XYZ file of C-alpha atoms in Angstrom:
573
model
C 30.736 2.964 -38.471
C 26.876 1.999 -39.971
C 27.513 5.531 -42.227
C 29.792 7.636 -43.651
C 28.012 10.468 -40.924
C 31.199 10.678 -38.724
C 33.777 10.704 -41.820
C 31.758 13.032 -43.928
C 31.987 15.724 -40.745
C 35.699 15.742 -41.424
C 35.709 18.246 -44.764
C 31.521 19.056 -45.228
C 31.420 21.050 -41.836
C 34.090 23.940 -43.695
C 32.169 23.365 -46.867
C 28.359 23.971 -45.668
C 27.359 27.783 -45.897
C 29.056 29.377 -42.644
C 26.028 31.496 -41.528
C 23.373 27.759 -41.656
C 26.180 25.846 -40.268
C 26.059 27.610 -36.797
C 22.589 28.505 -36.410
C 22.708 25.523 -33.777
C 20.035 23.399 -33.287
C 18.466 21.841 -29.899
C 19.604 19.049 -31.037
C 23.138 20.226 -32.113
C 24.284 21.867 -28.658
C 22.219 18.975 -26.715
C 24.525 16.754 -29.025
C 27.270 16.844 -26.258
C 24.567 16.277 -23.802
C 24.117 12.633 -25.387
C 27.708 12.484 -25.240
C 28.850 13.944 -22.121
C 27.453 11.186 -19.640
C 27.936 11.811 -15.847
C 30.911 10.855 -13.399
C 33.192 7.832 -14.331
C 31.127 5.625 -11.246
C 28.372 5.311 -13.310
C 25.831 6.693 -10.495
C 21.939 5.609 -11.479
C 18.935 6.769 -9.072
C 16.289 4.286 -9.103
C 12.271 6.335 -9.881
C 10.488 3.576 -8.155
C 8.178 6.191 -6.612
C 7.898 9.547 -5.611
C 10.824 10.697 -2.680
C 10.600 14.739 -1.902
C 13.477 16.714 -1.427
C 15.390 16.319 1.535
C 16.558 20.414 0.627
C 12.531 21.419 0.829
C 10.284 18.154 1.245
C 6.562 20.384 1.884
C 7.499 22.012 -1.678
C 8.254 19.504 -3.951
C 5.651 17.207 -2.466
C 2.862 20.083 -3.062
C 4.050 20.835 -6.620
C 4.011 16.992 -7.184
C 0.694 16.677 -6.386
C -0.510 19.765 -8.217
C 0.850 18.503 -11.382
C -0.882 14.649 -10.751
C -3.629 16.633 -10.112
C -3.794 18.526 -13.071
C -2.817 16.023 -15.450
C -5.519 13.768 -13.608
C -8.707 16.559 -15.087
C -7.017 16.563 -18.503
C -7.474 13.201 -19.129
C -10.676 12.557 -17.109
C -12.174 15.419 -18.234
C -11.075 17.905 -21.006
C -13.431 18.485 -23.711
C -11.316 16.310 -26.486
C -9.083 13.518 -26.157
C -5.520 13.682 -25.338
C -2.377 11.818 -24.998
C -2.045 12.587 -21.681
C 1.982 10.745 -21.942
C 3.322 13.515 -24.620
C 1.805 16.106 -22.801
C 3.835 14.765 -19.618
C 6.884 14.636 -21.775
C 6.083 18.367 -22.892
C 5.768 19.833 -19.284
C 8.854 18.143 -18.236
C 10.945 18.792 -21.022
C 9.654 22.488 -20.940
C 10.260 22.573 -16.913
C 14.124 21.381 -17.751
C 14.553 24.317 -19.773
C 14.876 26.606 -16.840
C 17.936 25.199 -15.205
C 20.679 24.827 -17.842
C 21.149 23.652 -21.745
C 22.423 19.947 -20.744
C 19.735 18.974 -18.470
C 17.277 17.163 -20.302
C 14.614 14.033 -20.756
C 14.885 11.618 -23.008
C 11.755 9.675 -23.646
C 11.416 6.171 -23.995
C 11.383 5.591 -27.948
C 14.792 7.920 -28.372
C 16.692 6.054 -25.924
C 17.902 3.675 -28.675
C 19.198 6.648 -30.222
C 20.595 8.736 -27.452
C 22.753 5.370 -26.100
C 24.182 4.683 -29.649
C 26.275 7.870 -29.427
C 27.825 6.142 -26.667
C 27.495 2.563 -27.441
C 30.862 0.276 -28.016
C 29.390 -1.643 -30.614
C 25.477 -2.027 -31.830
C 23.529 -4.532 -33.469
C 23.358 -4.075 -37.388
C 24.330 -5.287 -40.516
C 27.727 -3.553 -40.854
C 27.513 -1.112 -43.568
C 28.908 2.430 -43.671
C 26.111 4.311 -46.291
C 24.976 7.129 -47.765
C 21.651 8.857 -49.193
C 22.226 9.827 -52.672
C 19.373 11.034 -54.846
C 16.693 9.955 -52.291
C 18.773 6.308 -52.495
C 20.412 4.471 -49.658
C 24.320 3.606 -51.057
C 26.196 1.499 -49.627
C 29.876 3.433 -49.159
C 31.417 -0.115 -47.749
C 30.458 -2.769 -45.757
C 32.693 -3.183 -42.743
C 35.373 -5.489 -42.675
C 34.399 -9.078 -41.076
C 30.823 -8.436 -40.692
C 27.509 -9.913 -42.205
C 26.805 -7.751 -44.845
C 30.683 -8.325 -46.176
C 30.078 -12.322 -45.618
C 26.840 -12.216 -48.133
C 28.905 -10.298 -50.779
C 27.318 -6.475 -50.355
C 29.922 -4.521 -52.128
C 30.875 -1.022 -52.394
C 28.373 1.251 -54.608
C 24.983 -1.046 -54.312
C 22.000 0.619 -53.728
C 19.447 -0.505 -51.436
C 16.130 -0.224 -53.233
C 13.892 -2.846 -50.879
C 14.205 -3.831 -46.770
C 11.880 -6.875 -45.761
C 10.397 -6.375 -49.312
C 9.222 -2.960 -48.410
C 10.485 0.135 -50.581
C 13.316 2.228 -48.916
C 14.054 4.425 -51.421
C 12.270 7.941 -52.252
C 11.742 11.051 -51.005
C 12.055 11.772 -47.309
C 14.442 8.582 -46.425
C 16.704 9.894 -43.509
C 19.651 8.841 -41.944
C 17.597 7.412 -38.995
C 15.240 6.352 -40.751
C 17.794 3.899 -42.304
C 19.018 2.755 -38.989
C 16.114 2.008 -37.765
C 15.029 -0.567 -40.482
C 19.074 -1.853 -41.302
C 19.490 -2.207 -36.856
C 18.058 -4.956 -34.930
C 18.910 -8.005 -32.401
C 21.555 -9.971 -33.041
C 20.790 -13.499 -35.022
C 18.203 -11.747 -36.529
C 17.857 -11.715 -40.448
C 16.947 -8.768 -42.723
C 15.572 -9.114 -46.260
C 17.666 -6.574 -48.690
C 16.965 -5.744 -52.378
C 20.105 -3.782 -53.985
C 20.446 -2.673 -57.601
C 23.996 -3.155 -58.634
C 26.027 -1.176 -61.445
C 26.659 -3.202 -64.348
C 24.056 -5.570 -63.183
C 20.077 -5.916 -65.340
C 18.090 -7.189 -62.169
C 17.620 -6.750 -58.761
C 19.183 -8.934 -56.085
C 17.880 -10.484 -53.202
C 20.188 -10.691 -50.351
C 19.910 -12.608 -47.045
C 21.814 -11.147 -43.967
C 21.973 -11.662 -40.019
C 22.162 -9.464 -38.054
C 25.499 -9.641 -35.579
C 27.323 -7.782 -32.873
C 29.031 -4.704 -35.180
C 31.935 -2.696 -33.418
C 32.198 0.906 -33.892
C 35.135 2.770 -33.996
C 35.843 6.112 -32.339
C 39.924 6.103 -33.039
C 39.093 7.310 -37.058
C 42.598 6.877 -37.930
C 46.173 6.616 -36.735
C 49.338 6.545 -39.171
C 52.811 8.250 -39.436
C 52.984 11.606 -40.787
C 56.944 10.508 -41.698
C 59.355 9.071 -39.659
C 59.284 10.769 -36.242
C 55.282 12.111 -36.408
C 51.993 10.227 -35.245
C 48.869 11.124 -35.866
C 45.629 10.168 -34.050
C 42.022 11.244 -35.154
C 39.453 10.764 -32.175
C 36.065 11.294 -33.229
C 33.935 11.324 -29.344
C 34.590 9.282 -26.253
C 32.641 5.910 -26.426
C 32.794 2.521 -24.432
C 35.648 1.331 -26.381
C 37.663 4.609 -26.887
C 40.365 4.323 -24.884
C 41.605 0.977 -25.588
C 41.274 1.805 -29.160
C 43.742 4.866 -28.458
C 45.782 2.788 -26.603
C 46.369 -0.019 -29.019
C 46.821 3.156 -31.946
C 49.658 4.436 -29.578
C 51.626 1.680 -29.057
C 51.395 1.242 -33.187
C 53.129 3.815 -33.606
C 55.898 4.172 -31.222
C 56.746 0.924 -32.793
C 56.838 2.582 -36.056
C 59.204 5.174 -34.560
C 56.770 7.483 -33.894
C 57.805 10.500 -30.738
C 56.162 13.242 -31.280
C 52.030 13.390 -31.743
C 49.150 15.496 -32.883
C 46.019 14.564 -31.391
C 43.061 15.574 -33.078
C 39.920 16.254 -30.727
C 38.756 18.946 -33.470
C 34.655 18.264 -34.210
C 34.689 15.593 -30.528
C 31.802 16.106 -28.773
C 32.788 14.408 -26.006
C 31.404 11.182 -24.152
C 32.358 9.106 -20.869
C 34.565 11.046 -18.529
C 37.000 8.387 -17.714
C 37.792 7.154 -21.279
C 38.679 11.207 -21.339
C 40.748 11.115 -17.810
C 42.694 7.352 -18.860
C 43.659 8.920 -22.489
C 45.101 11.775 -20.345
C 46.859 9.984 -18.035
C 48.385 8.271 -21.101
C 50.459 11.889 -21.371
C 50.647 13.294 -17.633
C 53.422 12.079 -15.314
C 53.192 11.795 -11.796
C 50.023 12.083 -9.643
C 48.983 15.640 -11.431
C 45.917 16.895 -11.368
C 43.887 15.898 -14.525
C 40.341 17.001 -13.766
C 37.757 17.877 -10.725
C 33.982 18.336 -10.158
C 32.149 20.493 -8.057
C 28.378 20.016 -7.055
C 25.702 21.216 -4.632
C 26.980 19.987 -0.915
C 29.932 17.471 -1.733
C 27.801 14.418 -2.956
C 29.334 14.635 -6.050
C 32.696 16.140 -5.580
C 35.026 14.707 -7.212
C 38.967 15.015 -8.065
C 40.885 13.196 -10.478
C 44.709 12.651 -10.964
C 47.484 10.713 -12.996
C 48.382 7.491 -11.429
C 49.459 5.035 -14.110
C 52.879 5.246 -16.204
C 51.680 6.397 -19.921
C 52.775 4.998 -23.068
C 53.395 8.678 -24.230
C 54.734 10.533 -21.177
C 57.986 12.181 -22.755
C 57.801 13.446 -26.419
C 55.932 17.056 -28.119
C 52.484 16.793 -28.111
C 50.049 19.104 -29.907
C 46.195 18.806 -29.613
C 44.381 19.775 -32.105
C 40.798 21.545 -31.534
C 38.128 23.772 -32.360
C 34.379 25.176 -31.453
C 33.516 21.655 -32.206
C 35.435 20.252 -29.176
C 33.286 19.890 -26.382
C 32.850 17.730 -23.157
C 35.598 15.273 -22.683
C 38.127 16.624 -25.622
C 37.752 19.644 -23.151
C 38.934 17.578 -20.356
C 41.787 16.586 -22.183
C 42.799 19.163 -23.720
C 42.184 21.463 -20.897
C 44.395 18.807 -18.855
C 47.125 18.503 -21.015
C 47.495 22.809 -21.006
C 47.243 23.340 -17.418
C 49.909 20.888 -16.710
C 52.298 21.899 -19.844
C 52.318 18.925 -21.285
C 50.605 19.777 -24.551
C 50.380 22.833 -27.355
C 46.432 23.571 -28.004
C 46.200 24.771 -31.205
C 43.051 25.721 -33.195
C 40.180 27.797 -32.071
C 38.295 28.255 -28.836
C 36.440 25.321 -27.861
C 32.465 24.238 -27.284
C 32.099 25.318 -23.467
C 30.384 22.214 -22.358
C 31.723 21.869 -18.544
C 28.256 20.567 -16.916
C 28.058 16.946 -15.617
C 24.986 14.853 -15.997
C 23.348 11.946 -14.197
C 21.493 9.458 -15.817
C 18.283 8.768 -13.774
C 16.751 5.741 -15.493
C 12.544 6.005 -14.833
C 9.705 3.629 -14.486
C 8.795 4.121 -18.619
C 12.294 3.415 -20.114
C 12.750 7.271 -20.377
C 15.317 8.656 -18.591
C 16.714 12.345 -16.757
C 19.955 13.263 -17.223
C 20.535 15.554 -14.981
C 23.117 17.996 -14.481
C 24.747 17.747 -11.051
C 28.286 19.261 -10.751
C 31.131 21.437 -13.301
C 34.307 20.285 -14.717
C 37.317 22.448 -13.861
C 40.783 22.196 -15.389
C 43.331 21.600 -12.889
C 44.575 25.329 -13.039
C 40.588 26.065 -11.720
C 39.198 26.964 -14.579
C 35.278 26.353 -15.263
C 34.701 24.905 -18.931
C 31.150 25.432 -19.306
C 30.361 28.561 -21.080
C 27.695 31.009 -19.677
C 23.825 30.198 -20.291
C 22.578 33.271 -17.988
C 21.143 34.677 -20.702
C 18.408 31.719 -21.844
C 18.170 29.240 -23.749
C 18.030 30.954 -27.080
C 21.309 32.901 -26.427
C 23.151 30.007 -25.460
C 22.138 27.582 -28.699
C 22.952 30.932 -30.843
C 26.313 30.924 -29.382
C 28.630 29.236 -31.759
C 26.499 31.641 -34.799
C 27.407 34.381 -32.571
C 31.240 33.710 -32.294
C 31.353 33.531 -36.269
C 29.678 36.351 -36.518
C 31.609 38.797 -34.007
C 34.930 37.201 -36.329
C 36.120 35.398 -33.688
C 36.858 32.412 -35.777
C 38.839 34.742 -37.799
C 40.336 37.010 -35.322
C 41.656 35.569 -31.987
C 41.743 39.479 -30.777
C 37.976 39.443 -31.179
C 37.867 37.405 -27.810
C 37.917 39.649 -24.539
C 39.159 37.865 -21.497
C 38.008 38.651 -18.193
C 40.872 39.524 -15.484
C 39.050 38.034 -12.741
C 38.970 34.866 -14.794
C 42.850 35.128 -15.108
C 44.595 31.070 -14.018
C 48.314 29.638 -14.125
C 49.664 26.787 -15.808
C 51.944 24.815 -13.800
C 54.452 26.427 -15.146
C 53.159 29.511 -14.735
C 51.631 30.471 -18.509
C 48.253 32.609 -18.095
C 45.418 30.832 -19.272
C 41.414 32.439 -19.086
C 38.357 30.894 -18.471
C 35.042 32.054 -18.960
C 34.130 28.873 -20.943
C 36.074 26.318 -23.594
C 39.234 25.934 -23.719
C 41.452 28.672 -25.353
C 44.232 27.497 -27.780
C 47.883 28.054 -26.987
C 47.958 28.865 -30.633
C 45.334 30.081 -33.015
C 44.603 29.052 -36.394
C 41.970 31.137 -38.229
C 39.220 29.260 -40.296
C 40.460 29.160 -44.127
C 37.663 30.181 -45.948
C 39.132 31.528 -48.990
C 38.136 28.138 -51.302
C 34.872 27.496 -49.709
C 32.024 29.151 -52.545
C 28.408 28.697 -52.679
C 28.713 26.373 -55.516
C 31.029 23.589 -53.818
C 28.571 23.829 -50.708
C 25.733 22.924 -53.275
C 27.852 19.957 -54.657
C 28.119 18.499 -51.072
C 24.627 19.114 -49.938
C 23.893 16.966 -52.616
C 25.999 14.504 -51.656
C 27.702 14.857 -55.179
C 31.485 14.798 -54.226
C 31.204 11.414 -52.136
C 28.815 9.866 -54.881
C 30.923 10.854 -57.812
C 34.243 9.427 -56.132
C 32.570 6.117 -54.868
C 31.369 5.212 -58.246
C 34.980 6.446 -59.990
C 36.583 3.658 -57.843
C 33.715 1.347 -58.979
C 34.714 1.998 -62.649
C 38.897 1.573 -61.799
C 38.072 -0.638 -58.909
C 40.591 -3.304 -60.493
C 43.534 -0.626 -61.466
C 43.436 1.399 -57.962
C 43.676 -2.034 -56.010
C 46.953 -2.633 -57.311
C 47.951 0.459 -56.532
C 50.065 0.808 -53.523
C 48.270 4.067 -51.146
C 52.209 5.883 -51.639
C 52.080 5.464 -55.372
C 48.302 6.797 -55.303
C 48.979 9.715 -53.187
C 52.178 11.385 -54.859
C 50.772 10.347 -58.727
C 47.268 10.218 -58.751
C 45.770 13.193 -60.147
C 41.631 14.512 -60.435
C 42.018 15.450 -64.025
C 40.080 18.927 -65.893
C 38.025 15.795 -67.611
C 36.903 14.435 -64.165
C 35.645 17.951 -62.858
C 34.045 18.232 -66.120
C 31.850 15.312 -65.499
C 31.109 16.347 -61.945
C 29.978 20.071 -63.252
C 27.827 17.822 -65.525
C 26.792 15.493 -62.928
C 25.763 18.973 -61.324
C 23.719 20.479 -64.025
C 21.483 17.349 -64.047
C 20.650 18.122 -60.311
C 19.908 21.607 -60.983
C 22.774 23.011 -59.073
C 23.929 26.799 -60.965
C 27.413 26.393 -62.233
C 29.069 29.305 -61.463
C 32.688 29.525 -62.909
C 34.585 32.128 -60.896
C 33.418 29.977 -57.923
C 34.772 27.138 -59.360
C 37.971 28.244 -60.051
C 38.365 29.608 -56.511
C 37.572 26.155 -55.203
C 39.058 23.729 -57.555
C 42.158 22.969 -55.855
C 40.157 22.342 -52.587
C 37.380 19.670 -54.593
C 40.380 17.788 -56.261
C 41.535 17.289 -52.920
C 38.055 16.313 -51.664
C 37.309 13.717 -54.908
C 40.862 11.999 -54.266
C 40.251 11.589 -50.453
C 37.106 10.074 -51.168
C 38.803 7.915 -53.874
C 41.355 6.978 -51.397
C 38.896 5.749 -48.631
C 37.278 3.623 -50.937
C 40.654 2.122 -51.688
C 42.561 2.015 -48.700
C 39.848 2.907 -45.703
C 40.599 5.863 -43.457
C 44.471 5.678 -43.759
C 43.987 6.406 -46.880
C 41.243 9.350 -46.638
C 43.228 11.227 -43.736
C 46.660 12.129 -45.284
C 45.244 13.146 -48.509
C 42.904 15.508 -46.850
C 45.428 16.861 -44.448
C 47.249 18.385 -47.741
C 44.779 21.403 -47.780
C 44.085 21.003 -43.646
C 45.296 24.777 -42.149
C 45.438 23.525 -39.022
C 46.628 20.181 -39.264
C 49.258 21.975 -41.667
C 50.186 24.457 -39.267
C 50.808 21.718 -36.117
C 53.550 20.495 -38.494
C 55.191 24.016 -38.265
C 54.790 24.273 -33.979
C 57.060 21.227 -33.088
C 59.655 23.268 -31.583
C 56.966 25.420 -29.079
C 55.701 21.981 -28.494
C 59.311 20.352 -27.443
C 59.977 23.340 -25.645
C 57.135 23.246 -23.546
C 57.471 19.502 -23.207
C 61.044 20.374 -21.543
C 59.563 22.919 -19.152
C 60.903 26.012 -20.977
C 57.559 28.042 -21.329
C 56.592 31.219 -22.171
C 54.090 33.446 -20.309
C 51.678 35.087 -21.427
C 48.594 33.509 -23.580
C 48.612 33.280 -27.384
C 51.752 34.035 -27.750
C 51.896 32.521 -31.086
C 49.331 33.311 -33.921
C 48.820 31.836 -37.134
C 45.828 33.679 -39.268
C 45.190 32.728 -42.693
C-alpha cells in the first residue's frame, strides 16, 4: 500500500468520536460507488455522439437540445465570463442526484483517483506514509520496490519533492500521491530529514510498477484456525486470497474467519470466484435484475474450492458494502457460513462505466444484486439524498449498533436459507450473530491522540530507537513478553501536552489497556509487517474475539444441522 490509510482504518474507525464518524460524507457512501464497478463482462458504451432513447427518442432528443441550447447563451452571452465545462459538470452531477446515491460522474481530472481504488498495482515509489505534524513520514517502504533499492528507511521525513517544499500546513493525503505517483521509469527528486542524522539528504528514485495488496493479512490463529483480512475487491484480489488459502491449509489450517468488516466492495467477480472458493455444487451465488433483461444476470458455483468442507465464519459490519455483501450474503443463503457482526452497508445497485469523449466518465446504475434466497441488498434511498448519506449516523443513533432488537424486520421481506433459516431483507446483510460495538475504552482523549496521528508516530519512532533489539526478536517472543510500560505512556501523555491535547486522567485510565494494545500493534508492524500488527490487535478485537467462541454454530451449520429462526445467537458487550 503507498500509506498506512487502509491499515490505520483497522483500530482509528472505533477510536474517532462516534457521532463525526457517521455523519457520512458524499464522498464516504459514494466510496462503494468507486468500488462497486458494474457486471463481471466489463460492459463500456462508447459517447461518440448523441443516440436518444430507444424507451422515448422525441424526449430525450428535445431535452438534449434545450440544455446545448442553454449552455450555448451562457457562454456566448452572459454578462461575465464562465467556465462553461464546470458548469456542465454541475448540471450533470446535480441531474444524477435524482435517480439513486451510486449513480454518478466522474470528471476527467478525478479519474486517476476513482480507478486507483480499483487498480491492481499503480505507478509510485513504493512507500506506505503518514502526515505527522504537517510532515510526510515515511511508515515503510515496500518490500522490493524503488524507494527500498535507494535506501529510504522507516521514520524519514520527506521535507522536499523535485526541490519543492512538501511539508506545512494543509499537505493531504492526495496531495502526497499526486506529487510521490507518476509513469513508470520516471525519476522523482526527494529531500528527507533523517533521525540521528545533521543534514538533509538528497535521494534519487524511479518510479516502477508498485503492487498493492488487498489480502491485509493471513496467518494461523493456532493450529486448526486461519485467518484472512480482505480489505475491498481489486484487480488482483482473488488470486491474492487464493494463494493466502492454500498457505494455510498447508499449515493445517480447517476452519476460517474471513474478515470483510470495513470492505467496501469492488469488482463483482473477484467477489463471486472468492465465493465459489466455499460453495459446492452449481448453487446459486448471486443474480441481477435490470430494466427489460439487458442486464440480467445469474451467477452460480462451478469450480471445486480450495475451502469447500470446514466452519467458516465471516466477519462484518456497517462498513461492509458491495461485494463483501455478495459474499457474505452468498455464503448465508446457502449455509455455508456464520455472519457475525453487525448489519451491513446496503449497497446492492450495479453500475456501468460509460467512458465519454473528455476522459470523464458515467457510472451508471443499471440493475440490483439479490442473494440467492431473493433478497435485495441495497438499502432504501426513497427518502433523498440527505436521508440516505445520514443513514449509517442514523443506525448509531437509534442504538442499533448496540442493540440488535433496535432493528424491525419487515414480514413481507421474510426469505429462506437453503436450509430453511429465516433471513430479512430490506437492505445489508443481517448477521447470523450479533456483536455489539465495544465502546467502553474509547474516551475523548484517546480519539484526540489518534487524530493527531500520535499513537502511530510515537510507535514508529520507538522501533527507530530499539530498531536493532526488536529485530532479533522472534514476533512469538515479542507478542507474549513485550510489554508498553507506565514510562512509555508517560512520554506519550507528554508527547500530548506539547500538541495541546487536554490530558484528562479518568479517561486515560478507562482507555489504557486499549492504547497499550494500539502502541504494541504499531510496534509490531514496524517489526514484522501486517502478521505482526493483526494478532496483537485481535487481543482487544470483540468481534474477532467472539468468532473464536462460535466454532461449534459454525461446524454445525457447515454439517447441515441448522437452526431456524434469525439471530438466534447474541453476543452484546
Amino acid at each position: 500500500m503507498p500509506a498506512s490509510i487502509m491499515e490505520s482504518c483497522l483500530h482509528q474507525k472505533s477510536l474517532m468520536n462516534m457521532s463525526e464518524k457517521f455523519k457520512n460524507s458524499t464522498f464516504q457512501v459514494r466510496l462503494p460507488l468507486f468500488l462497486g464497478l458494474a457486471l463481471a463482462t466489463g460492459i463500456l458504451i462508447g459517447a461518440n455522439g448523441f443516440q436518444p432513447s430507444g424507451n422515448n427518442p422525441q424526449g430525450t432528443a428535445k431535452s438534449y437540445l434545450k440544455f446545448r441550447d442553454i449552455l450555448s447563451y451562457i457562454d456566448r452571452d452572459y454578462v461575465d465570463t464562465v467556465n462553461v465545462e464546470e458548469l456542465s459538470d454541475f448540471a450533470i452531477n446535480q441531474m444524477l442526484e435524482k435517480l439513486d446515491p451510486h449513480t454518478a460522474y466522474i470528471p476527467a481530472s478525478e479519474m486517476d483517483v476513482a480507478r486507483s481504488y480499483l487498480e491492481g498495482d499503480f505507478d509510485g515509489i513504493g512507500v506506505e506514509f503518514n502526515i505527522f505534524k504537517d510532515t510526510v513520514q515515511i511508515v515503510a517502504p515496500l518490500s522490493g520496490g524503488p524507494s527500498e533499492a535507494v535506501g529510504l528507511q522507516a521514520g524519514d521525513k520527506i521535507i522536499k519533492v523535485d526541490g519543492k517544499n512538501i511539508a506545512g500546513a494543509g499537505i493531504t493525503t492526495q496531495g502526497v500521491f499526486e506529487k510521490l505517483r507518476g509513469s513508470k521509469g520516471t525519476k522523482v527528486n526527494l529531500t528527507i530529514l533523517r533521525r540521528n542524522e545533521k543534514k538533509p539528504m538528497d535521494f534519487t528514485v524511479t518510479r516502477n510498477k508498485i503492487p498493492t495488496v488487498s489480502v491485509e493479512t493471513g496467518y494461523m490463529v493456532d493450529n486448526h484456525t486461519g485467518y484472512i483480512k480482505v480489505t475491498r475487491f481489486s484487480a488482483n484480489t482473488y488470486d491474492e486470497f487464493k494463494s493466502t488459502l492454500v498457505k494455510l491449509k498447508k499449515k493445517g489450517m480447517d476452519r476460517l474467519i474471513l474478515d470483510l468488516r470495513g470492505n467496501p466492495g469492488g469488482y463483482m467477480d473477484r467477489a463471486t470466484r472468492m465465493a465459489d472458493e466455499f460453495i459446492s455444487g452449481n448453487k446459486k451465488i448471486v443474480y441481477t435484475d435490470g430494466k427489460g433483461t439487458k442486464y440480467d444476470n445469474e451467477t452460480f458455483a462451478h469450480v471445486r474450492g480450495e475451502f469447500e468442507d470446514g466452519p467458516v465464519i465471516v466477519l462484518i459490519d456497517e462498513g461492509s458494502a458491495s461485494a463483501s455483501e455478495i459474499v457474505s450474503g452468498a455464503l448465508q443463503d446457502n449455509d455455508r457460513a456464520l455472519i457475525v457482526g453487525r448489519r451491513s452497508f446496503g449497497k446492492g445497485l450495479v453500475q456501468m462505466p460509460i467512458p465519454l469523449n473528455d476522459g470523464s466518465e458515467l457510472r451508471l446504475t443499471i440493475s440490483r444484486y439479490y442473494t440467492p434466497s431473493g433478497r435485495s441488498i441495497q438499502k432504501p434511498y426513497t427518502e433523498g439524498m440527505e436521508d440516505y448519506e445520514m443513514d449509517i449516523l442514523n443506525r448509531f443513533q437509534h442504538g442499533e449498533f448496540f442493540h440488535p432488537d433496535s432493528i424491525k424486520f419487515n414480514d413481507s421481506l421474510k426469505y429462506k436459507t437453503l436450509h430453511g433459516r429465516v433471513v430479512y431483507g430490506g437492505g445489508g446483510i443481517m448477521p447470523d450473530v450479533f456483536v455489539a460495538r465495544d465502546t467502553l475504552e474509547v474516551t475523548n482523549y484517546l480519539n484526540e491522540l489518534y487524530s493527531k496521528n500520535l499513537v502511530r508516530e510515537f510507535a514508529l519512532t520507538y522501533y527507530q530507537d530499539h530498531k536493532a533489539d526488536l529485530q532479533k526478536m522472534p514476533f512469538d517472543k515479542f507478542k507474549s513478553t513485550f510489554e508498553v510500560s507506565d514510562k512509555m505512556l508517560d512520554n506519550i501523555n507528554k508527547e500530548a501536552k506539547d500538541l495541546k491535547i487536554k490530558y484528562n486522567d479518568q479517561e486515560f485510565k478507562r482507555s489504557k489497556n486499549l492504547l497499550k494494545n494500539n502502541i504494541k500493534a504499531y510496534i509490531a508492524r514496524s517489526v514484522y509487517g501486517p502478521e505482526g500488527l493483526y494478532p496483537i490487535f485481535h487481543e482487544t478485537d470483540p468481534d474477532f474475539q467472539q468468532a473464536l467462541k462460535l466454532f461449534d454454530q459454525a461446524n454445525k451449520l457447515n454439517k447441515g444441522y441448522v437452526q431456524l429462526g434469525i439471530n438466534k445467537f447474541r453476543v452484546e458487550n
